[in-house]
Structures are given as structure tokens and as C-alpha cells.
CSV table of N, CA and C in Angstrom, one decimal:
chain,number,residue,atom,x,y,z
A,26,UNK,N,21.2,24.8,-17.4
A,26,UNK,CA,20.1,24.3,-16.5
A,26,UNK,C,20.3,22.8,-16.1
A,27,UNK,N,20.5,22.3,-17.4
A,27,UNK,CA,20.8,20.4,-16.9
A,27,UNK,C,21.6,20.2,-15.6
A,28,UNK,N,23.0,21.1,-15.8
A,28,UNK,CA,24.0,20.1,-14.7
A,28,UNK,C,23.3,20.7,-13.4
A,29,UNK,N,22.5,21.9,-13.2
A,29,UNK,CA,22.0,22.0,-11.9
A,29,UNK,C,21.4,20.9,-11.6
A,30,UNK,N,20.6,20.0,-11.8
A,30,UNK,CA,19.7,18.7,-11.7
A,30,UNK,C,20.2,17.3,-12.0
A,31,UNK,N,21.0,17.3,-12.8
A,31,UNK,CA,21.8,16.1,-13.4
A,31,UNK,C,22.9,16.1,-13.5
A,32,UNK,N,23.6,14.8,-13.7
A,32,UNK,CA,24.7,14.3,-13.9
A,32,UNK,C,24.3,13.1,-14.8
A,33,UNK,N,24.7,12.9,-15.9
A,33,UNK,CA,25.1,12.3,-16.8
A,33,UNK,C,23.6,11.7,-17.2
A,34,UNK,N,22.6,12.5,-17.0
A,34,UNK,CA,20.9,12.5,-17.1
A,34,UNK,C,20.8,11.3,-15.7
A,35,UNK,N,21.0,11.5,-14.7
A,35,UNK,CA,20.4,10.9,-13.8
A,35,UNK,C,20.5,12.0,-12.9
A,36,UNK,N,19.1,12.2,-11.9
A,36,UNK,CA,19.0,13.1,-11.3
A,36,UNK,C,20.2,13.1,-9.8
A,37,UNK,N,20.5,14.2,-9.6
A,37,UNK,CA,22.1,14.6,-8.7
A,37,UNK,C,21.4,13.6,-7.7
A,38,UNK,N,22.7,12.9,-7.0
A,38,UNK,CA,22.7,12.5,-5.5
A,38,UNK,C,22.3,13.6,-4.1
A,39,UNK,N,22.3,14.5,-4.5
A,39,UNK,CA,21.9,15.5,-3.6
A,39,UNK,C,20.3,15.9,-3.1
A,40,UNK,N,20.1,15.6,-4.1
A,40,UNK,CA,18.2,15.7,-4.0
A,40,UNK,C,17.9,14.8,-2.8
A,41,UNK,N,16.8,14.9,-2.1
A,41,UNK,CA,16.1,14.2,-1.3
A,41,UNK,C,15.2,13.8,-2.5
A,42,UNK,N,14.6,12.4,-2.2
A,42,UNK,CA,13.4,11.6,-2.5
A,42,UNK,C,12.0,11.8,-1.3
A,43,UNK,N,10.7,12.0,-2.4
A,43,UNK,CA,9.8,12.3,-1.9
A,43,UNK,C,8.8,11.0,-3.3
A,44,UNK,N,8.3,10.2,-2.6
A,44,UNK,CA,7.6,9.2,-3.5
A,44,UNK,C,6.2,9.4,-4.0
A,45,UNK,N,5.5,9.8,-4.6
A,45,UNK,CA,4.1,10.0,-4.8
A,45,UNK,C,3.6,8.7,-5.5
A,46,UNK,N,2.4,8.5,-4.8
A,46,UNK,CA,1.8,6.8,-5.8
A,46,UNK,C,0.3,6.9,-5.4
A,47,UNK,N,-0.4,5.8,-5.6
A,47,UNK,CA,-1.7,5.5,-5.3
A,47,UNK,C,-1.6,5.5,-4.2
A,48,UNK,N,-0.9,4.4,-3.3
A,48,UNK,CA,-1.3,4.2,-2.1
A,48,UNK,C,-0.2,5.0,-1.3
A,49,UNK,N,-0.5,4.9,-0.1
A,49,UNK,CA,0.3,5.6,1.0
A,49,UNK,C,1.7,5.0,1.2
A,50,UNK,N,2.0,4.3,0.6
A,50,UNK,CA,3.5,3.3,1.4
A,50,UNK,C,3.8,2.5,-0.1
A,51,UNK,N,5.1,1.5,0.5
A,51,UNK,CA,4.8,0.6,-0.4
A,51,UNK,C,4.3,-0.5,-0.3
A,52,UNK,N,4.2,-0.9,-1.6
A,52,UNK,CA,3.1,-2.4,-1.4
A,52,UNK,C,3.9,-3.4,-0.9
A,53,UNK,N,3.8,-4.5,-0.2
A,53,UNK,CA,4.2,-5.4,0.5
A,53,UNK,C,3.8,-6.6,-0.3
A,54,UNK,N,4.4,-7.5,-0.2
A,54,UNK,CA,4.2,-9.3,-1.3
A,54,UNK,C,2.4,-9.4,-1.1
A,55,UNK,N,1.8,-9.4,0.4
A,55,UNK,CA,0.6,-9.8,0.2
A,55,UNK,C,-0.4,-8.7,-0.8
A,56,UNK,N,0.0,-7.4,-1.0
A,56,UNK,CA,-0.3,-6.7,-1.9
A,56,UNK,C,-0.3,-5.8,-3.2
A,57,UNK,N,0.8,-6.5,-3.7
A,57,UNK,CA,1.1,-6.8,-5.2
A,57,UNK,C,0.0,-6.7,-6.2
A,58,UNK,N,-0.9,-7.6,-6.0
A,58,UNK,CA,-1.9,-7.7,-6.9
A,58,UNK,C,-2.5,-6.3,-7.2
A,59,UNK,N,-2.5,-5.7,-6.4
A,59,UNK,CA,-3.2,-4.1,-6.8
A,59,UNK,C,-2.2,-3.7,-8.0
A,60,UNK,N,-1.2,-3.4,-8.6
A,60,UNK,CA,-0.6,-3.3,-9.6
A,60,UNK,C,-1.1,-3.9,-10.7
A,61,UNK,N,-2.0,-4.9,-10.8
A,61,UNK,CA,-2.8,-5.8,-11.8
A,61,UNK,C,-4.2,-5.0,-11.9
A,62,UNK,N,-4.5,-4.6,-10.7
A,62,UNK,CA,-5.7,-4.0,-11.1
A,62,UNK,C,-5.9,-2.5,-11.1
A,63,UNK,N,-5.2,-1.6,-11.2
A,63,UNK,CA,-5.2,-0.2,-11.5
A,63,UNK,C,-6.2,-0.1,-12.6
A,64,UNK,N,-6.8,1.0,-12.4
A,64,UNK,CA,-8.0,1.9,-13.8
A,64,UNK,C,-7.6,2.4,-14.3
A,65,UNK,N,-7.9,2.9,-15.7
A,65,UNK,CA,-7.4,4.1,-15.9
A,65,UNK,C,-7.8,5.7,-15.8
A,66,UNK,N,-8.7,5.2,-14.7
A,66,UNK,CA,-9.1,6.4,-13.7
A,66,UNK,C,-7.9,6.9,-13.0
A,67,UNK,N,-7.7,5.9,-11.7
A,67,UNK,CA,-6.6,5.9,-11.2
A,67,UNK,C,-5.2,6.4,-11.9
A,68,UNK,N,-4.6,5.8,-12.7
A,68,UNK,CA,-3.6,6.0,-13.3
A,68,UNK,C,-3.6,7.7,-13.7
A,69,UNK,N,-4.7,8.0,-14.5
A,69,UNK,CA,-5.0,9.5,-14.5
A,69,UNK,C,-4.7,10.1,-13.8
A,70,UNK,N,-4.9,9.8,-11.8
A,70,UNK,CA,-4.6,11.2,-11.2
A,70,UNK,C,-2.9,11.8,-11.3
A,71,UNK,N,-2.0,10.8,-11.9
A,71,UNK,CA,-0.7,11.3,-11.9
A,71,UNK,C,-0.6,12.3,-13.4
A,72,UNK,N,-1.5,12.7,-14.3
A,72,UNK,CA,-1.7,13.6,-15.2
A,72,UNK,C,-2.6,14.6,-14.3
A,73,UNK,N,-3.6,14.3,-14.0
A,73,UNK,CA,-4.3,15.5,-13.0
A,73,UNK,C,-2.8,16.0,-11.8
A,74,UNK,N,-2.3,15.6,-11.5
A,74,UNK,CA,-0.9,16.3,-10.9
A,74,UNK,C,-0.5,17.0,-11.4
A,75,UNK,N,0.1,16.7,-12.9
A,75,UNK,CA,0.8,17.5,-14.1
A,75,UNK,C,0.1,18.6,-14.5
A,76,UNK,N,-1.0,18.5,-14.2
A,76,UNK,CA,-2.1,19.9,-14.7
A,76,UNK,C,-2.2,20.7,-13.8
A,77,UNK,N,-2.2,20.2,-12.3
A,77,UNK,CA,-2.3,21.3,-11.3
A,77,UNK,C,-0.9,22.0,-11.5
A,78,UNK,N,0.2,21.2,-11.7
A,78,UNK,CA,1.2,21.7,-11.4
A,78,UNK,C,1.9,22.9,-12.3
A,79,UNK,N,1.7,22.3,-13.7
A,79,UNK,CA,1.8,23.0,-15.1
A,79,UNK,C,0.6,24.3,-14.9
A,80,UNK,N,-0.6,24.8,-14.3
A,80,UNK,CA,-1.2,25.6,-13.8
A,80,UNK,C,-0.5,26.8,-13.2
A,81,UNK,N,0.3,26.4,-12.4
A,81,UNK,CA,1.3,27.0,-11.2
A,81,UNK,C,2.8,27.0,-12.0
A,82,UNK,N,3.2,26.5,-12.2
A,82,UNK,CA,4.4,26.6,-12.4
A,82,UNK,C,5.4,26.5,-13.6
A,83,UNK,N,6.1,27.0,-14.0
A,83,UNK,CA,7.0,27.3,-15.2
A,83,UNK,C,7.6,25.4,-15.2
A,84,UNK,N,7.3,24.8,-16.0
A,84,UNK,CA,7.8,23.6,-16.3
A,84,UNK,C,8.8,23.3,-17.7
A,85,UNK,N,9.6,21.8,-17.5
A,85,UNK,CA,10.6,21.8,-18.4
A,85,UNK,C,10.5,20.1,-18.4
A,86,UNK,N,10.2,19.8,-19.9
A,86,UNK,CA,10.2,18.6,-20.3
A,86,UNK,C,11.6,18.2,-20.6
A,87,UNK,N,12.5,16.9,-19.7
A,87,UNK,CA,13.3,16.3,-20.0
A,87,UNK,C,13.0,15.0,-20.9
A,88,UNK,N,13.8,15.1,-22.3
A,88,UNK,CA,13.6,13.7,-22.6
A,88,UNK,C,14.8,13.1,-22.7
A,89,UNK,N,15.2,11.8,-21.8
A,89,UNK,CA,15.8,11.4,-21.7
A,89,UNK,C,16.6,11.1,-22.7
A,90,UNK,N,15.8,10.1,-23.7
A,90,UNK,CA,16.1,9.3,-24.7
A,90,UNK,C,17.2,10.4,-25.6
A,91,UNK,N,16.5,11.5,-26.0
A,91,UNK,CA,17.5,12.3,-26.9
A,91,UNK,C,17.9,13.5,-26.3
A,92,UNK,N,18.3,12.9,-24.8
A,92,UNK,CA,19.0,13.8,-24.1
A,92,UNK,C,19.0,15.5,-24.4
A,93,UNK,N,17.0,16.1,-24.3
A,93,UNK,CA,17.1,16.9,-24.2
A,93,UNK,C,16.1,17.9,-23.0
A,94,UNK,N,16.0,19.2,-23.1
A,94,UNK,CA,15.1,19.6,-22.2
A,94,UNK,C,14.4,20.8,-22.9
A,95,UNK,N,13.0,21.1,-22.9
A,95,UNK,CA,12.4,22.2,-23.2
A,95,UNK,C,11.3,22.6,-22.5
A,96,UNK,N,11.1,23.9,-22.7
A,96,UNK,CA,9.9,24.6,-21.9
A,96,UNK,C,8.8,23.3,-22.2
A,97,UNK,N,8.0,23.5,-21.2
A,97,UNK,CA,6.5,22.3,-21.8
A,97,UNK,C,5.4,23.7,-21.6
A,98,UNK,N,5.1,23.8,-23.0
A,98,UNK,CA,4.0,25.1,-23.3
A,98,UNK,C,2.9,24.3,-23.6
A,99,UNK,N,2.9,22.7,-24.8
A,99,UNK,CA,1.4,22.3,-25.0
A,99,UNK,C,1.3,21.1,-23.9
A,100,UNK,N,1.1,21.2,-22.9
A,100,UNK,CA,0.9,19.9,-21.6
A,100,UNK,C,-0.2,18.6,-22.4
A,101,UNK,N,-1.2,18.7,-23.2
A,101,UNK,CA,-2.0,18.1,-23.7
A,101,UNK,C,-1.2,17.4,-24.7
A,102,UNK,N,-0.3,17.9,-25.5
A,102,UNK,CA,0.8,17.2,-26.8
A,102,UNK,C,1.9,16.5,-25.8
A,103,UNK,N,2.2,16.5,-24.2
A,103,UNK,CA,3.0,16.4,-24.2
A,103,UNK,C,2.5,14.9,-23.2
A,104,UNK,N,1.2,14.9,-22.5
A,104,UNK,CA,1.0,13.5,-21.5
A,104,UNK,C,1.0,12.6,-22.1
A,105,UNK,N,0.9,11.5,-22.2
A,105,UNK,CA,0.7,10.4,-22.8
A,105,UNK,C,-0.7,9.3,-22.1
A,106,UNK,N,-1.5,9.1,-23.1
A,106,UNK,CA,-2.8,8.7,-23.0
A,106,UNK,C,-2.5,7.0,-22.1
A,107,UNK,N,-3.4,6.8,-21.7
A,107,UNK,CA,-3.4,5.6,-20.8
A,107,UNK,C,-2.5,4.7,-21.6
A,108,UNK,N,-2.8,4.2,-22.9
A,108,UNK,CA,-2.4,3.3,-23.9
A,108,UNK,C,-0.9,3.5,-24.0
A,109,UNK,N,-0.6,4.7,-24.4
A,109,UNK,CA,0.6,4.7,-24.3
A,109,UNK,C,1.5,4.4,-23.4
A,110,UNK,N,1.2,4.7,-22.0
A,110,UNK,CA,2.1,4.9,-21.0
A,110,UNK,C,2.2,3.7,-20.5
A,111,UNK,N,1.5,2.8,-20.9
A,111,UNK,CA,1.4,1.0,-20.8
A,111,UNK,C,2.5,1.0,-21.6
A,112,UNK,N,2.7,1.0,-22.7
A,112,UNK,CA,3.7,0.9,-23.7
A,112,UNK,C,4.7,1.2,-23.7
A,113,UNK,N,5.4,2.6,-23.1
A,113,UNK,CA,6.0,3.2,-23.0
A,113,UNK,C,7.3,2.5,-22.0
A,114,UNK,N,9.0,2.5,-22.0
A,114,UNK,CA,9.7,2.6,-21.8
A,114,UNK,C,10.7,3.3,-20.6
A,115,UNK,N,11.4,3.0,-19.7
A,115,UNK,CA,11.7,3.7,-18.7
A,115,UNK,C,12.4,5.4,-19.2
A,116,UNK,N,13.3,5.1,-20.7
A,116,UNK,CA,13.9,6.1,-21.2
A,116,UNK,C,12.8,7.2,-21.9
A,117,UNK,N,11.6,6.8,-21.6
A,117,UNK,CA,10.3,7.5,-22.3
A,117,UNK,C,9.2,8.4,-21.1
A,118,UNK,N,9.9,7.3,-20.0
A,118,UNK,CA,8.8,8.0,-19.1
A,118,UNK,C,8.8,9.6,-18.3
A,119,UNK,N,7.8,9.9,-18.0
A,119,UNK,CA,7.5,11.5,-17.6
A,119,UNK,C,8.4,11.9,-16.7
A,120,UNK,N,9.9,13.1,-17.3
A,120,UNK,CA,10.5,13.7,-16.4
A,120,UNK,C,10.5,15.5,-16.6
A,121,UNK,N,10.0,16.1,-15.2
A,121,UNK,CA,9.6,17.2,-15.6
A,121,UNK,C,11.0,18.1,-14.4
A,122,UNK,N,11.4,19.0,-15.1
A,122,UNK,CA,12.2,20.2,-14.1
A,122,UNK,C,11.2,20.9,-13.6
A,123,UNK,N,10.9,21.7,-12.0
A,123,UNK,CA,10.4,22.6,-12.0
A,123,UNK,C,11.0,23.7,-11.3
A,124,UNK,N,11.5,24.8,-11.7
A,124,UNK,CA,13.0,25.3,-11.9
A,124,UNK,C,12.4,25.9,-10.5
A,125,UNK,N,11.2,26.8,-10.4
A,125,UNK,CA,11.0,27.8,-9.0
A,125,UNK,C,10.9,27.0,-7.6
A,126,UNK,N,10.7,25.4,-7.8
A,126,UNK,CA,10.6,25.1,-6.6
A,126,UNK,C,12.3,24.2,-7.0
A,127,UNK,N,13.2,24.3,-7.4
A,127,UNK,CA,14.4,23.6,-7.8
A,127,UNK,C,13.9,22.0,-7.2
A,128,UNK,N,13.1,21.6,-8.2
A,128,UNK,CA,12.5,20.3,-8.1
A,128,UNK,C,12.7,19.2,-9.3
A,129,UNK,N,12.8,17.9,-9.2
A,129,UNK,CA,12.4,17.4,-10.7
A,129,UNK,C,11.6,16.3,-10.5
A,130,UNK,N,10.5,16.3,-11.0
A,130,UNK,CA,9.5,15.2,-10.9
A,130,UNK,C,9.7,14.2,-11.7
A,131,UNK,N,9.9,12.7,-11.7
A,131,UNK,CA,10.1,11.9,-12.3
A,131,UNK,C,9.2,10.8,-12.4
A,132,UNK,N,8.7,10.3,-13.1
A,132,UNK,CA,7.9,8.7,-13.0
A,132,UNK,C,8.8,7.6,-13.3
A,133,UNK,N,8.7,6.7,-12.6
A,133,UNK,CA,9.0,5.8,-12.2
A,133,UNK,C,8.1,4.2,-12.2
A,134,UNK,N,8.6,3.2,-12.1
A,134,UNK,CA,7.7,2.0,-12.0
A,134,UNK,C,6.6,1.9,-11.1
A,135,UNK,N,5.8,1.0,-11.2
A,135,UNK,CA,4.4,0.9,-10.3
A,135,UNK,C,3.8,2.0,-10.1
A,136,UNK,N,3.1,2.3,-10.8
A,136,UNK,CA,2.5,4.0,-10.5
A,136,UNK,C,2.8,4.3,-9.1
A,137,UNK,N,4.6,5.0,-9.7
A,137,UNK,CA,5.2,5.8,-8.7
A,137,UNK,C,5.6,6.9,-9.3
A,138,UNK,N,5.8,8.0,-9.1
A,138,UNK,CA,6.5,9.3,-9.4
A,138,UNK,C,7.3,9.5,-8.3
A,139,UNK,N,9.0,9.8,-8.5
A,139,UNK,CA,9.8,10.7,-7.5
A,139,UNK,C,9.4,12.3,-7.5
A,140,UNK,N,9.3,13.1,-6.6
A,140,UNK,CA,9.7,14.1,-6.6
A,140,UNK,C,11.3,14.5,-6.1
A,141,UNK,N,12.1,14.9,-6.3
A,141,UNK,CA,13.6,15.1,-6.3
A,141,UNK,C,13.2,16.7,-5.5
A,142,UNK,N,14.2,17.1,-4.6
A,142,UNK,CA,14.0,18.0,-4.0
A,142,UNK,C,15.2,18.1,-2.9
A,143,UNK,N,15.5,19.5,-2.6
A,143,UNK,CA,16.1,20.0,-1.9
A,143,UNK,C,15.7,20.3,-0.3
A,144,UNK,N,15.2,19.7,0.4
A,144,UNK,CA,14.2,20.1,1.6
A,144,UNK,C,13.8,21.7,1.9
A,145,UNK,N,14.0,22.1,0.7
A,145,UNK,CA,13.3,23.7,0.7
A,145,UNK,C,12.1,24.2,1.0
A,146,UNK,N,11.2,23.5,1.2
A,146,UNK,CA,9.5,23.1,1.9
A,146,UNK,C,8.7,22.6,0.6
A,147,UNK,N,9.5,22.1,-0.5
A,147,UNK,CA,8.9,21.6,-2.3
A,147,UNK,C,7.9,20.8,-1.3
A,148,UNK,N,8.3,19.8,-0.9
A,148,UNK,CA,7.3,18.8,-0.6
A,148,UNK,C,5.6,19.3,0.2
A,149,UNK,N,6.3,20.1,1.4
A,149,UNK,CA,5.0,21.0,2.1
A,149,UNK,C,4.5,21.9,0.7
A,150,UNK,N,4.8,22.4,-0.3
A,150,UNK,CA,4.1,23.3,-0.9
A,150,UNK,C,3.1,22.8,-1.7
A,151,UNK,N,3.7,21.4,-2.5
A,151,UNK,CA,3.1,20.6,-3.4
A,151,UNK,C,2.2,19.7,-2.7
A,152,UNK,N,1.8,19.4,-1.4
A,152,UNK,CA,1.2,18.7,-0.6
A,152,UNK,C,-0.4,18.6,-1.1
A,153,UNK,N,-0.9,19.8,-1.2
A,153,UNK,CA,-1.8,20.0,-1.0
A,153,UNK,C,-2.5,19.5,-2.6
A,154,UNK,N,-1.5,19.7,-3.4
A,154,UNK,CA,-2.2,19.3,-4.8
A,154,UNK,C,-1.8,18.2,-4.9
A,155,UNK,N,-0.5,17.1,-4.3
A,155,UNK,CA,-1.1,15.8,-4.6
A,155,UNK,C,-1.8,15.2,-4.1
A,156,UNK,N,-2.9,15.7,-2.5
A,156,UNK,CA,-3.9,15.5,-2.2
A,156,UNK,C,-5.0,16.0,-3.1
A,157,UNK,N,-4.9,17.0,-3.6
A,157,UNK,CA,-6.1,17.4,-4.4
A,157,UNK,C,-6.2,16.3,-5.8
A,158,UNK,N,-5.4,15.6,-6.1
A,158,UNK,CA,-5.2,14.9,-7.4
A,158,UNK,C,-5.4,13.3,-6.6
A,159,UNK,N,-6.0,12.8,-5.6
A,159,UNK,CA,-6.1,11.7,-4.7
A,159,UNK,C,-5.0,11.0,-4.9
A,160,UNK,N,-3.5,11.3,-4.8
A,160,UNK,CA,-2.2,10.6,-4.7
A,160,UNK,C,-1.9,10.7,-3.5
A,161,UNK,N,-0.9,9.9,-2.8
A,161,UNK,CA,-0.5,9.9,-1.9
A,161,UNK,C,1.4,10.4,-1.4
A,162,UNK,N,2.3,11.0,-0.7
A,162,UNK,CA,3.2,11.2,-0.7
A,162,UNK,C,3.9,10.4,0.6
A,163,UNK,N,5.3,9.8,0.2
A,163,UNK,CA,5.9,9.4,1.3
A,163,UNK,C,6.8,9.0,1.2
A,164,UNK,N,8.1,8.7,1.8
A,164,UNK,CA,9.6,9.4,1.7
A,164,UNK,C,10.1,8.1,2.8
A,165,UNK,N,11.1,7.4,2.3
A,165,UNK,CA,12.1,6.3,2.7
A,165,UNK,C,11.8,6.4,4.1
């Protein structure tokens, strides 16, 4: 399953990038500051994603750090609470396979998640739940 999605644990060159975050775009110099002020309301809805999605779909927890991957069966054992995810490390942060839409969801800096995708309609299918989770989607 790995080399379908990876190369050397970085997700394939092949994937399209689809960006999910708070806001619609990215932030620009005069809007920075919003990064300082996130809730941990806010920050939540990128776990309300992971619930919708984990709902629907057969998921696979990558952990980078000890380069491994497994089914994600307890989603609750597996998010990481506000506190943590402050704390937490790039080699630590939330990478999920999701094998039926051949997708890999990744988090990333600034409350951003990649979705990685094949322009197979992943992005149109998932639309509607990262509006249901008040995130936003948008792509280079």
C-alpha cells in the first residue's frame, strides 16, 4: 500500500494538491495575525473532518516518525487534543490514507491540511463535509 502513495514517506509527485484551512485562500502579510488568534473551537473543525470522514470511509493512519501505517479503528485514541497538537512536531502531525477515494490527507502548518488526490472527483465528493465541518477548500 505505501509505495502506491509514497516515495520515501513523502507523498508521490503525482497527486494533485487540494488545501483545506480556516479561511478561504491564503493569508496575506496584512493577515497573519489570525494565526495568533485561532480557538480551540476553530482548530477542532479539522478533527470534526476526521470524524465525518472516518464515518464514511475505511481509513489508515501513517506515522511518519516510525515509518509506519495501520488501519485507524479507535479515531478517539488516535486525534490529538488541542494541547497536544500545539506541541506536536511536523514528523507527528495527522497523516491519513484513504484507500477508496486513492487520497491522502495530510496536516500541515497554519491550520492547513493537504488533501493529495488524483482528480478523480475526491475533491467534489469530500466538498460537502469540509463544508459541513466550517473549513474551507482551495487549490494553487
Amino acid at each position: 500500500m505505501i509505495s502506491e502513495y509514497f516515495d520515501d514517506w513523502e507523498v508521490k509527485e503525482e497527486f494533485a494538491r487540494e488545501f483545506i484551512s480556516l479561511w478561504d485562500g491564503w493569508l496575506g502579510r496584512d493577515e497573519c495575525h489570525k494565526l495568533d488568534a485561532v480557538t480551540e473551537s476553530e482548530w477542532e473543525r479539522f478533527n470534526q473532518l476526521i470524524r465525518l470522514l472516518h464515518s464514511k470511509y475505511e481509513m489508515y493512519a501513517v506515522n511518519l516518525e516510525n515509518e509506519t501505517i495501520n488501519k485507524l479503528e479507535n479515531l478517539d485514541k488516535y486525534l490529538p487534543t488541542y494541547e497536544e497538537d500545539m506541541d506536536r512536531g511536523q514528523m507527528n502531525f495527522t497523516t491519513i490514507i484513504i484507500p477508496s477515494l486513492n487520497a491522502v490527507l495530510a496536516e500541515t502548518w497554519d491550520y492547513t491540511y493537504i488533501l493529495y488526490h488524483k482528480n478523480n472527483g475526491t475533491v467534489e465528493t469530500l466538498n460537502p463535509l469540509i463544508k459541513k465541518s466550517n473549513l474551507f477548500s482551495f487549490s494553487d
